[in-house]
Tab-separated table of C-alpha atoms in Angstrom:
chain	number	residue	atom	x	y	z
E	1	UNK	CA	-38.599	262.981	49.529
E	2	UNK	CA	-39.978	263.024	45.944
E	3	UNK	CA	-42.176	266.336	46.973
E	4	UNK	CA	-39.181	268.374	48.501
E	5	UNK	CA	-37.069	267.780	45.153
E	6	UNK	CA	-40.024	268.363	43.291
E	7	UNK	CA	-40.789	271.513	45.526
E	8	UNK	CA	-36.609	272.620	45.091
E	9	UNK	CA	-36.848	272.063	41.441
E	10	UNK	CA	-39.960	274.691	41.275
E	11	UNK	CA	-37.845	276.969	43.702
E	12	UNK	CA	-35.391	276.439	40.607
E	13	UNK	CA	-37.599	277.499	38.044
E	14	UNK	CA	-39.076	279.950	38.959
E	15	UNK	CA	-42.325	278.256	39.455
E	16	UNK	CA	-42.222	278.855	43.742
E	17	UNK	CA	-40.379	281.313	44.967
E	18	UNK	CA	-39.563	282.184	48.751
E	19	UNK	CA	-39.132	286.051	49.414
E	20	UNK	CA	-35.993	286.256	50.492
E	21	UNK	CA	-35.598	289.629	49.050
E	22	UNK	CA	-39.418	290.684	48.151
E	23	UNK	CA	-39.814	290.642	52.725
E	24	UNK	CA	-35.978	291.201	53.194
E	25	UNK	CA	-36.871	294.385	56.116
E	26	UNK	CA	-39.059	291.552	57.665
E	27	UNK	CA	-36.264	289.081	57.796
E	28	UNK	CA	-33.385	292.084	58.859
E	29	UNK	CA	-36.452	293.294	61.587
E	30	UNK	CA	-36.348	289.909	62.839
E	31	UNK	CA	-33.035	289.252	62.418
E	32	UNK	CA	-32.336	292.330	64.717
E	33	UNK	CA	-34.937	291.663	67.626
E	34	UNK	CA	-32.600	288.139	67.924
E	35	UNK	CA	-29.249	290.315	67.783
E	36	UNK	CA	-30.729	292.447	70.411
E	37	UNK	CA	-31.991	289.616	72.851
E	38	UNK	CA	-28.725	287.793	72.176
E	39	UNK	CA	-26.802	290.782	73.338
E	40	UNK	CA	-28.911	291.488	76.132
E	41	UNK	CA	-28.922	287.873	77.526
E	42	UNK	CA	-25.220	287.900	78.323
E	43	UNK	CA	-25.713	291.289	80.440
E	44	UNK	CA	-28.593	289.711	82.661
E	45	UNK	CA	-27.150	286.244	82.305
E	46	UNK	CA	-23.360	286.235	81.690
E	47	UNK	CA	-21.584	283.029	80.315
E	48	UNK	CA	-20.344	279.552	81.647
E	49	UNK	CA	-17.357	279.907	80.699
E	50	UNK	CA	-14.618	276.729	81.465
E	51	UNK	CA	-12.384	276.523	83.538
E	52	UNK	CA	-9.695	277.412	80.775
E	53	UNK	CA	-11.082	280.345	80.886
E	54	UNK	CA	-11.453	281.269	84.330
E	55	UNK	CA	-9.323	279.787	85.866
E	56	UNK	CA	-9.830	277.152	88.835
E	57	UNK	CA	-9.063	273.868	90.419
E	58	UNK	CA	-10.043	270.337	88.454
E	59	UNK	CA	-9.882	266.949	89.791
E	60	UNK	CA	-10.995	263.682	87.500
E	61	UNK	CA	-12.166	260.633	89.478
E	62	UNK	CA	-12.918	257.164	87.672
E	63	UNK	CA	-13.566	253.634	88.096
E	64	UNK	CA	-16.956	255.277	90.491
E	65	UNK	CA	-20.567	253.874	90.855
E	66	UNK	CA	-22.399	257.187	91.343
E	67	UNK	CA	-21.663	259.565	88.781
E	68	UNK	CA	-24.561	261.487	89.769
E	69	UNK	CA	-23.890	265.143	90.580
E	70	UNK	CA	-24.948	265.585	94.213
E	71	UNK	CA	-22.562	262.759	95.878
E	72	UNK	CA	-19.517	264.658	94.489
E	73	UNK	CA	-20.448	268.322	94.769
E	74	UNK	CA	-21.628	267.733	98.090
E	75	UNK	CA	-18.025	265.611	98.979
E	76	UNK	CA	-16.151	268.615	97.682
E	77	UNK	CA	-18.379	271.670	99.910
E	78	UNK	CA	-18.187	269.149	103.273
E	79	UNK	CA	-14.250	270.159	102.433
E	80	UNK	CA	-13.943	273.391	101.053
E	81	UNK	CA	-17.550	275.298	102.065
E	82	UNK	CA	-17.008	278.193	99.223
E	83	UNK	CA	-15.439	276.040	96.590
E	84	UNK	CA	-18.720	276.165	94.148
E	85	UNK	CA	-18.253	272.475	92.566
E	86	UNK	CA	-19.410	271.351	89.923
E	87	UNK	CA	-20.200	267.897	89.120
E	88	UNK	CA	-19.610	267.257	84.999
E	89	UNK	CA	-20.034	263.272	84.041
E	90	UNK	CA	-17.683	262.204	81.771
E	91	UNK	CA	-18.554	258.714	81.284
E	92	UNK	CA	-20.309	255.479	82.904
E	93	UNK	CA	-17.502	255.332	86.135
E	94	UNK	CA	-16.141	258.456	85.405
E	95	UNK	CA	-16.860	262.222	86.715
E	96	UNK	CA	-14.849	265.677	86.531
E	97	UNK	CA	-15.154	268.441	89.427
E	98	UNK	CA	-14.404	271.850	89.142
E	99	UNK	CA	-14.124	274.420	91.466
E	100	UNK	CA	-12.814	277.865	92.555
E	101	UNK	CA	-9.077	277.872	92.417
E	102	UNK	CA	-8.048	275.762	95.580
E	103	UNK	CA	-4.713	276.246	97.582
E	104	UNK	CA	-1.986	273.119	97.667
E	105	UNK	CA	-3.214	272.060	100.662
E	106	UNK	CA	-7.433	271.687	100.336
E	107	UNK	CA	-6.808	270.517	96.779
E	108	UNK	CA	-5.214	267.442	98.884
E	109	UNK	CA	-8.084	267.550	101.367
E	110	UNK	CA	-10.393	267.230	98.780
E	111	UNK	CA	-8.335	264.558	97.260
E	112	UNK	CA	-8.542	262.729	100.328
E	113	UNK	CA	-12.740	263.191	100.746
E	114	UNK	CA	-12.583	262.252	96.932
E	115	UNK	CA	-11.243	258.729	97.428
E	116	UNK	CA	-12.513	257.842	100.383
E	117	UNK	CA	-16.391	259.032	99.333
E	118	UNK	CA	-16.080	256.973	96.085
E	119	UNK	CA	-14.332	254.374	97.233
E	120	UNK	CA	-11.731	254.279	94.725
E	121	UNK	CA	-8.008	254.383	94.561
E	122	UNK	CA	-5.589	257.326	94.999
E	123	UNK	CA	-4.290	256.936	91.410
E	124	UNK	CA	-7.972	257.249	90.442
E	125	UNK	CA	-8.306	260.422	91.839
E	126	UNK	CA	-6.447	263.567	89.794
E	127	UNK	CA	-6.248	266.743	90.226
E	128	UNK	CA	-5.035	270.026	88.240
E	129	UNK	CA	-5.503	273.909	88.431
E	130	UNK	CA	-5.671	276.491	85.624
E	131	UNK	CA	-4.409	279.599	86.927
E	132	UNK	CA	-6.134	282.996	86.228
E	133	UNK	CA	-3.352	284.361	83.691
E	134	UNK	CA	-3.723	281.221	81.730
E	135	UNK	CA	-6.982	281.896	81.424
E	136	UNK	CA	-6.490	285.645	80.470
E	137	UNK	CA	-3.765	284.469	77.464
E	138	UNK	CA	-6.405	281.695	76.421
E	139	UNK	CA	-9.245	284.647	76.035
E	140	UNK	CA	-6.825	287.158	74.107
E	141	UNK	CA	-5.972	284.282	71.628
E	142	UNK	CA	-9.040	283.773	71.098
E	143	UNK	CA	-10.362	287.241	70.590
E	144	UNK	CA	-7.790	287.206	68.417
E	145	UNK	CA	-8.335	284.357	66.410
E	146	UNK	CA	-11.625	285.648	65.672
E	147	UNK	CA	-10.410	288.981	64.654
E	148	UNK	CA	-8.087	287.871	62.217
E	149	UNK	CA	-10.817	285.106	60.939
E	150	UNK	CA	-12.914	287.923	60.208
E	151	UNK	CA	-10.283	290.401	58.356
E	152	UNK	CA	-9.194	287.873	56.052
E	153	UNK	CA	-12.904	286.743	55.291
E	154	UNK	CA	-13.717	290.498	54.538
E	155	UNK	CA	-10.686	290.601	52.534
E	156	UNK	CA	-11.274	287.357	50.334
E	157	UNK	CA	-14.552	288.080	49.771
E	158	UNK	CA	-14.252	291.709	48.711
E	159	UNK	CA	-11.111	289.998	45.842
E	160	UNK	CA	-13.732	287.275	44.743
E	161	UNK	CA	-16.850	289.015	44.562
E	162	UNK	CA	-15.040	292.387	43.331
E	163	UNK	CA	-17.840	294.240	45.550
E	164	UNK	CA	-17.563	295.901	48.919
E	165	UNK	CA	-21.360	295.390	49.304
E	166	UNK	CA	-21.429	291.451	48.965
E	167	UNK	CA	-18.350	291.316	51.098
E	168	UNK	CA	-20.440	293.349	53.559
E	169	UNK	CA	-23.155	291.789	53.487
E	170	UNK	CA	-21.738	288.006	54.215
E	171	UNK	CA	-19.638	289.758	56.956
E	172	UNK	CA	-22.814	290.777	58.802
E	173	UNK	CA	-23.942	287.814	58.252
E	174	UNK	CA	-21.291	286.058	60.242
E	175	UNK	CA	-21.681	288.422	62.762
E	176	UNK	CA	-25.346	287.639	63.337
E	177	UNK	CA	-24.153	283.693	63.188
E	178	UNK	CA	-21.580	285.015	66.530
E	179	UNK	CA	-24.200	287.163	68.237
E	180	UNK	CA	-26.941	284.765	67.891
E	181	UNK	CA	-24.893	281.316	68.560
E	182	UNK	CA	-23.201	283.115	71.805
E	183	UNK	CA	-26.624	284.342	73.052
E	184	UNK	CA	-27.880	280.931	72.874
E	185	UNK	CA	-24.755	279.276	74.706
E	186	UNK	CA	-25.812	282.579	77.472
E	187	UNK	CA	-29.164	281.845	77.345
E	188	UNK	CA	-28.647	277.953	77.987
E	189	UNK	CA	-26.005	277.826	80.367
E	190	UNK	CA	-23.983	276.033	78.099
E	191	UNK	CA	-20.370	275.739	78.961
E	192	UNK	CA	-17.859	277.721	76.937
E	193	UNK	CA	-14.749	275.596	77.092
E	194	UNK	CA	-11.759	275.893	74.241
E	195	UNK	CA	-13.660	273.316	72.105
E	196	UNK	CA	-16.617	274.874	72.099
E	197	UNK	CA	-14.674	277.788	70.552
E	198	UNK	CA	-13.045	275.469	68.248
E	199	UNK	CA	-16.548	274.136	66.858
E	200	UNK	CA	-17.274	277.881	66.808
E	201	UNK	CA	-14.846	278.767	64.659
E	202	UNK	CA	-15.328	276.016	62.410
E	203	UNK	CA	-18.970	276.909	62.333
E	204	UNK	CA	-18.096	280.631	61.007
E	205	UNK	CA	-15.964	278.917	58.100
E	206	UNK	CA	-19.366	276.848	56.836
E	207	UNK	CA	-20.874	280.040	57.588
E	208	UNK	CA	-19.011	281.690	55.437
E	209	UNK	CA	-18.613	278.720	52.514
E	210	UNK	CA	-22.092	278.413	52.282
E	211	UNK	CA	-22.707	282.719	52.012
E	212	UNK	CA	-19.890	282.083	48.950
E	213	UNK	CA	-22.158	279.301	47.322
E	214	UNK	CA	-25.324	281.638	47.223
E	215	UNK	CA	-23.786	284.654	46.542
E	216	UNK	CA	-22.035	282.686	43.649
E	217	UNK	CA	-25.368	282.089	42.150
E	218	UNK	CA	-26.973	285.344	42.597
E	219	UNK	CA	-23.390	287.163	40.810
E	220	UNK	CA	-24.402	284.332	37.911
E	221	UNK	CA	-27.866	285.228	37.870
E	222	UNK	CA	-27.146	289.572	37.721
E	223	UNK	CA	-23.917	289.828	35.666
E	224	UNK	CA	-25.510	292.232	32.977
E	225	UNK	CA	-28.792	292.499	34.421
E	226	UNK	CA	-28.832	296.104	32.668
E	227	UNK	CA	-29.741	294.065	29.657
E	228	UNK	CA	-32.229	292.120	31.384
E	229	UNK	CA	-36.214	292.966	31.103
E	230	UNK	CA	-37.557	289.230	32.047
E	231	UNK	CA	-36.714	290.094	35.716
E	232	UNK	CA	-35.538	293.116	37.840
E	233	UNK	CA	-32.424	293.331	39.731
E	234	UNK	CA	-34.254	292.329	43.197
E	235	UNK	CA	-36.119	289.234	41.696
E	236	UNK	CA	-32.783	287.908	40.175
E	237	UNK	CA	-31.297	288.042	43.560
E	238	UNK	CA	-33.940	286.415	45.517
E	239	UNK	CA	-34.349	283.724	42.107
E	240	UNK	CA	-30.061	283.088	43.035
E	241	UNK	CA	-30.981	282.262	46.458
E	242	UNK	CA	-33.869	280.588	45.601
E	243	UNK	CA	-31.862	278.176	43.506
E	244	UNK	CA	-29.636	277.007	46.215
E	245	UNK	CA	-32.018	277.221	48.826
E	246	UNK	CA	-32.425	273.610	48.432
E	247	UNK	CA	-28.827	272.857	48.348
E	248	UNK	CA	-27.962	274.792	51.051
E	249	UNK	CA	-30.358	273.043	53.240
E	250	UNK	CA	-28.959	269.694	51.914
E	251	UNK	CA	-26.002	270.507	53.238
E	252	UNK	CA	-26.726	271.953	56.456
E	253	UNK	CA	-28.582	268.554	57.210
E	254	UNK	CA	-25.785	266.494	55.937
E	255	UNK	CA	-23.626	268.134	58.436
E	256	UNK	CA	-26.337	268.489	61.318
E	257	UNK	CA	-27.213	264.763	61.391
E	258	UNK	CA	-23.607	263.490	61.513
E	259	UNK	CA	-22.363	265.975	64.501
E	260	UNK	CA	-26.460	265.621	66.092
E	261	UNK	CA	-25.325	261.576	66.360
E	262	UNK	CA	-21.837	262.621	67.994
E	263	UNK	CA	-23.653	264.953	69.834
E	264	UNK	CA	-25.819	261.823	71.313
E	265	UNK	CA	-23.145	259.630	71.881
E	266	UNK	CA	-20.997	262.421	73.926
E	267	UNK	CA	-23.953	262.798	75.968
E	268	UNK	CA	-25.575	259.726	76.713
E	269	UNK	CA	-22.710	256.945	76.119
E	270	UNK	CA	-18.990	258.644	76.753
E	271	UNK	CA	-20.603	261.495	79.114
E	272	UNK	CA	-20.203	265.237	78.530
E	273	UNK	CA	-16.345	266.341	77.582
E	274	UNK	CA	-14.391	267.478	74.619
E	275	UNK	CA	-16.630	265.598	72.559
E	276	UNK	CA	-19.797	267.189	73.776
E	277	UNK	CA	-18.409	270.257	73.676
E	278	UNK	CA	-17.057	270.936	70.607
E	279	UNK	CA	-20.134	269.228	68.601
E	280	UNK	CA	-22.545	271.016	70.704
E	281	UNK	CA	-21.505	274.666	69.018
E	282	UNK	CA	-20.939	272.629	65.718
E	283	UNK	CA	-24.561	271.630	65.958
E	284	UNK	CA	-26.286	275.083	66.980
E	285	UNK	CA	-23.926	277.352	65.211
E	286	UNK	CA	-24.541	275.117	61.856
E	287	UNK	CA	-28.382	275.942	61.990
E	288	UNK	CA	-27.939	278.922	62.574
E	289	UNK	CA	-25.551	279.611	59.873
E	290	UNK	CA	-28.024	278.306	57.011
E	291	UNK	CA	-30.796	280.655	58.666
E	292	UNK	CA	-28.243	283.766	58.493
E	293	UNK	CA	-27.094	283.114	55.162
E	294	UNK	CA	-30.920	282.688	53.301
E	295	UNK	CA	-32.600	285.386	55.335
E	296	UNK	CA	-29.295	288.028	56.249
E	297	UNK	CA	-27.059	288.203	53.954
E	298	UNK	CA	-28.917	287.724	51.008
E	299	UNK	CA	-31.876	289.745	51.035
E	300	UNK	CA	-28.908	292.822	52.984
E	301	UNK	CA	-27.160	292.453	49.602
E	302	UNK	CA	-30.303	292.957	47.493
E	303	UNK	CA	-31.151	296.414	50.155
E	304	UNK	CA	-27.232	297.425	49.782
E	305	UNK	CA	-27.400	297.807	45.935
E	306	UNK	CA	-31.306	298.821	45.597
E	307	UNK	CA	-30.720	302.951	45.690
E	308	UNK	CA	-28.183	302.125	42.512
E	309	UNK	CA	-28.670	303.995	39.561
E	310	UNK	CA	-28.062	301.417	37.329
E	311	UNK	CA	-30.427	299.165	39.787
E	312	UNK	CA	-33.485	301.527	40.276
E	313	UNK	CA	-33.488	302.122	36.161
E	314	UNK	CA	-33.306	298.413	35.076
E	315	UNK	CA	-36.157	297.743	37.945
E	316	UNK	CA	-38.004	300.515	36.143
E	317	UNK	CA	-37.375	299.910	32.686
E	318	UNK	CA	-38.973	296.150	33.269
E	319	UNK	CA	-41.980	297.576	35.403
E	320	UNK	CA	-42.817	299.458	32.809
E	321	UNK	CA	-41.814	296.454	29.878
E	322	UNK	CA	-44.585	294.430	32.064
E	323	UNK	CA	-47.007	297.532	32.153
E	324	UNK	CA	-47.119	297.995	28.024
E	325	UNK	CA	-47.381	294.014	27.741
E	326	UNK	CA	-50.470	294.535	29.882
E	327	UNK	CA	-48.816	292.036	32.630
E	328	UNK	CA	-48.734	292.165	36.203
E	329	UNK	CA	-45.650	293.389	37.956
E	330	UNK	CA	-44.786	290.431	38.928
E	331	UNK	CA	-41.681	287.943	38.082
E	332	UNK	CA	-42.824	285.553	35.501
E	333	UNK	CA	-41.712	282.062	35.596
E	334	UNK	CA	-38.373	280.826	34.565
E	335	UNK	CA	-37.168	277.479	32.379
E	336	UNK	CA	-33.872	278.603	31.108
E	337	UNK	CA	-31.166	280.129	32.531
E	338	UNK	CA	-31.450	283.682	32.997
């Protein structure tokens, strides 16, 4: 522990420095072969989406002494042959089923073969269906949940910032944090139920608090960099997110551990369900969220402004400063505030 403060407080200084911004087409090259993939996965793979979603038939057994997966799906086909069940443990005696959408009467077939296969009573046994139009007004909400999340992100951070550019660049960000999180759910065959979206959108709003925190820094560390010759433009951004590089990992572990142990629980001692599900996309969209704001945002932000007038003569003015003082061109390192 003593070595990773040590190694943040040299991150702080000066004295180590990641580069962010000095490799930021690596990180953006990188950062687009993932977009890519992630986009393509959903077109070879598609999504798991819920039964919300989709639309289907439901039925919620307890008090059973096989929760495992076979006994039930294969109960449900011996009913309904084309019902595709799936088997979904939500606890130690307790399992969910969904299927297609059934009619009335098979959903009290399969009722029946439900109860009599477990060996439990009728009042164990429920069932409900989710019809295709609720599924169709859950999606548009959604959608546009996510649409106004976005607009009013763009907004706020183009008021705070007072630049287009940063409010850009954090917006891209949170776009490779969607992209990337939903290619992974795709990839994985993870289920995409209302929770999950839930978690999702909370993950965006961490997303976007910790983009805020950085950016924060790096404004600090360039107001007036015109009248800076210690450091160019570009090294003063990647010094800002070198600075709360630490911090931002600090808190992307506080939150990781507490939803990774809820996360645990869900799955090994309640069984899957909302629990699972919404801590699931808590947990991959978080890590993902610290990657996107250290090596997307940040280093975009440094690219956005680099063709600046005022950016490529200040750059200039202390290559050349480093030149006459027969340095190398190379940031030197900090102790004091820039």
């Amino acid at each position: 522990m003593k070595r990773f403060f040590a190694w943040g407080n040299r991150l702080h200084n000066g004295e180590s420095s990641i580069p962010f911004v000095g490799k930021a087409k690596l990180w953006l090259m990188i950062t687009g072969v993932l977009v890519l993939l992630s986009l393509l996965v959903p077109l070879i793979a598609g999504f798991n989406f819920g039964i919300a979603f989709k639309g289907g038939s439901q039925f919620q057994i307890d008090h059973v002494s096989d929760t495992s997966p076979k006994k039930g799906e294969d109960l449900v086909s011996d009913v309904v042959a084309d019902s595709e069940p799936r088997l979904t443990p939500t606890g130690d005696t307790a399992v969910k089923i969904e299927t297609n959408q059934l009619s009335d009467d098979q959903m009290q077939e399969v009722r029946d073969a439900l109860v009599g296969g477990y060996d439990v009573k009728v009042e164990d046994v429920t069932s409900t269906f989710v019809g295709p139009e609720w599924g169709q007004d859950v999606t548009e909400k959604m959608l546009r949940a996510l649409v106004i999340f976005v607009g009013i992100a763009m907004i706020v951070m183009a008021l705070y910032f007072r630049t287009w550019k940063m409010s850009l660049a954090a917006i891209v960000g949170l776009f490779v944090v969607m992209i990337v999180t939903t290619g992974i759910y795709s990839a994985t065959g993870f289920e995409i139920t209302p929770e999950a979206v839930i978690g999702f959108l909370t993950v965006l709003s961490f997303s976007l608090y910790d983009t805020v925190v950085v950016f924060d820094k790096i404004r600090e560390n360039t107001t007036r960099f015109k009248d800076k010759r210690n450091l160019k433009f570009s090294e003063l951004v990647n010094l800002g997110v070198n600075q709360t590089t630490v911090r931002s990992i600090n808190t992307s572990v506080v939150s990781v551990l507490p939803i990774a142990s809820i996360l645990f629980i869900g799955v090994f001692l309640l069984g899957a369900g909302t629990l699972v599900d919404i801590s699931l996309s808590l947990f991959i969209g978080t890590i993902v969220a610290a990657a996107s704001t250290l090596f997307v945002a940040s280093p975009l932000y440094a690219l956005l402004r680099a063709n600046e007038p005022a950016v490529k003569e200040q750059e200039e003015a202390v290559r050349e400063l480093r030149l006459k003082n027969g340095a190398e061109d190379v940031p030197p390192v900090i102790h004091a505030e820039v």
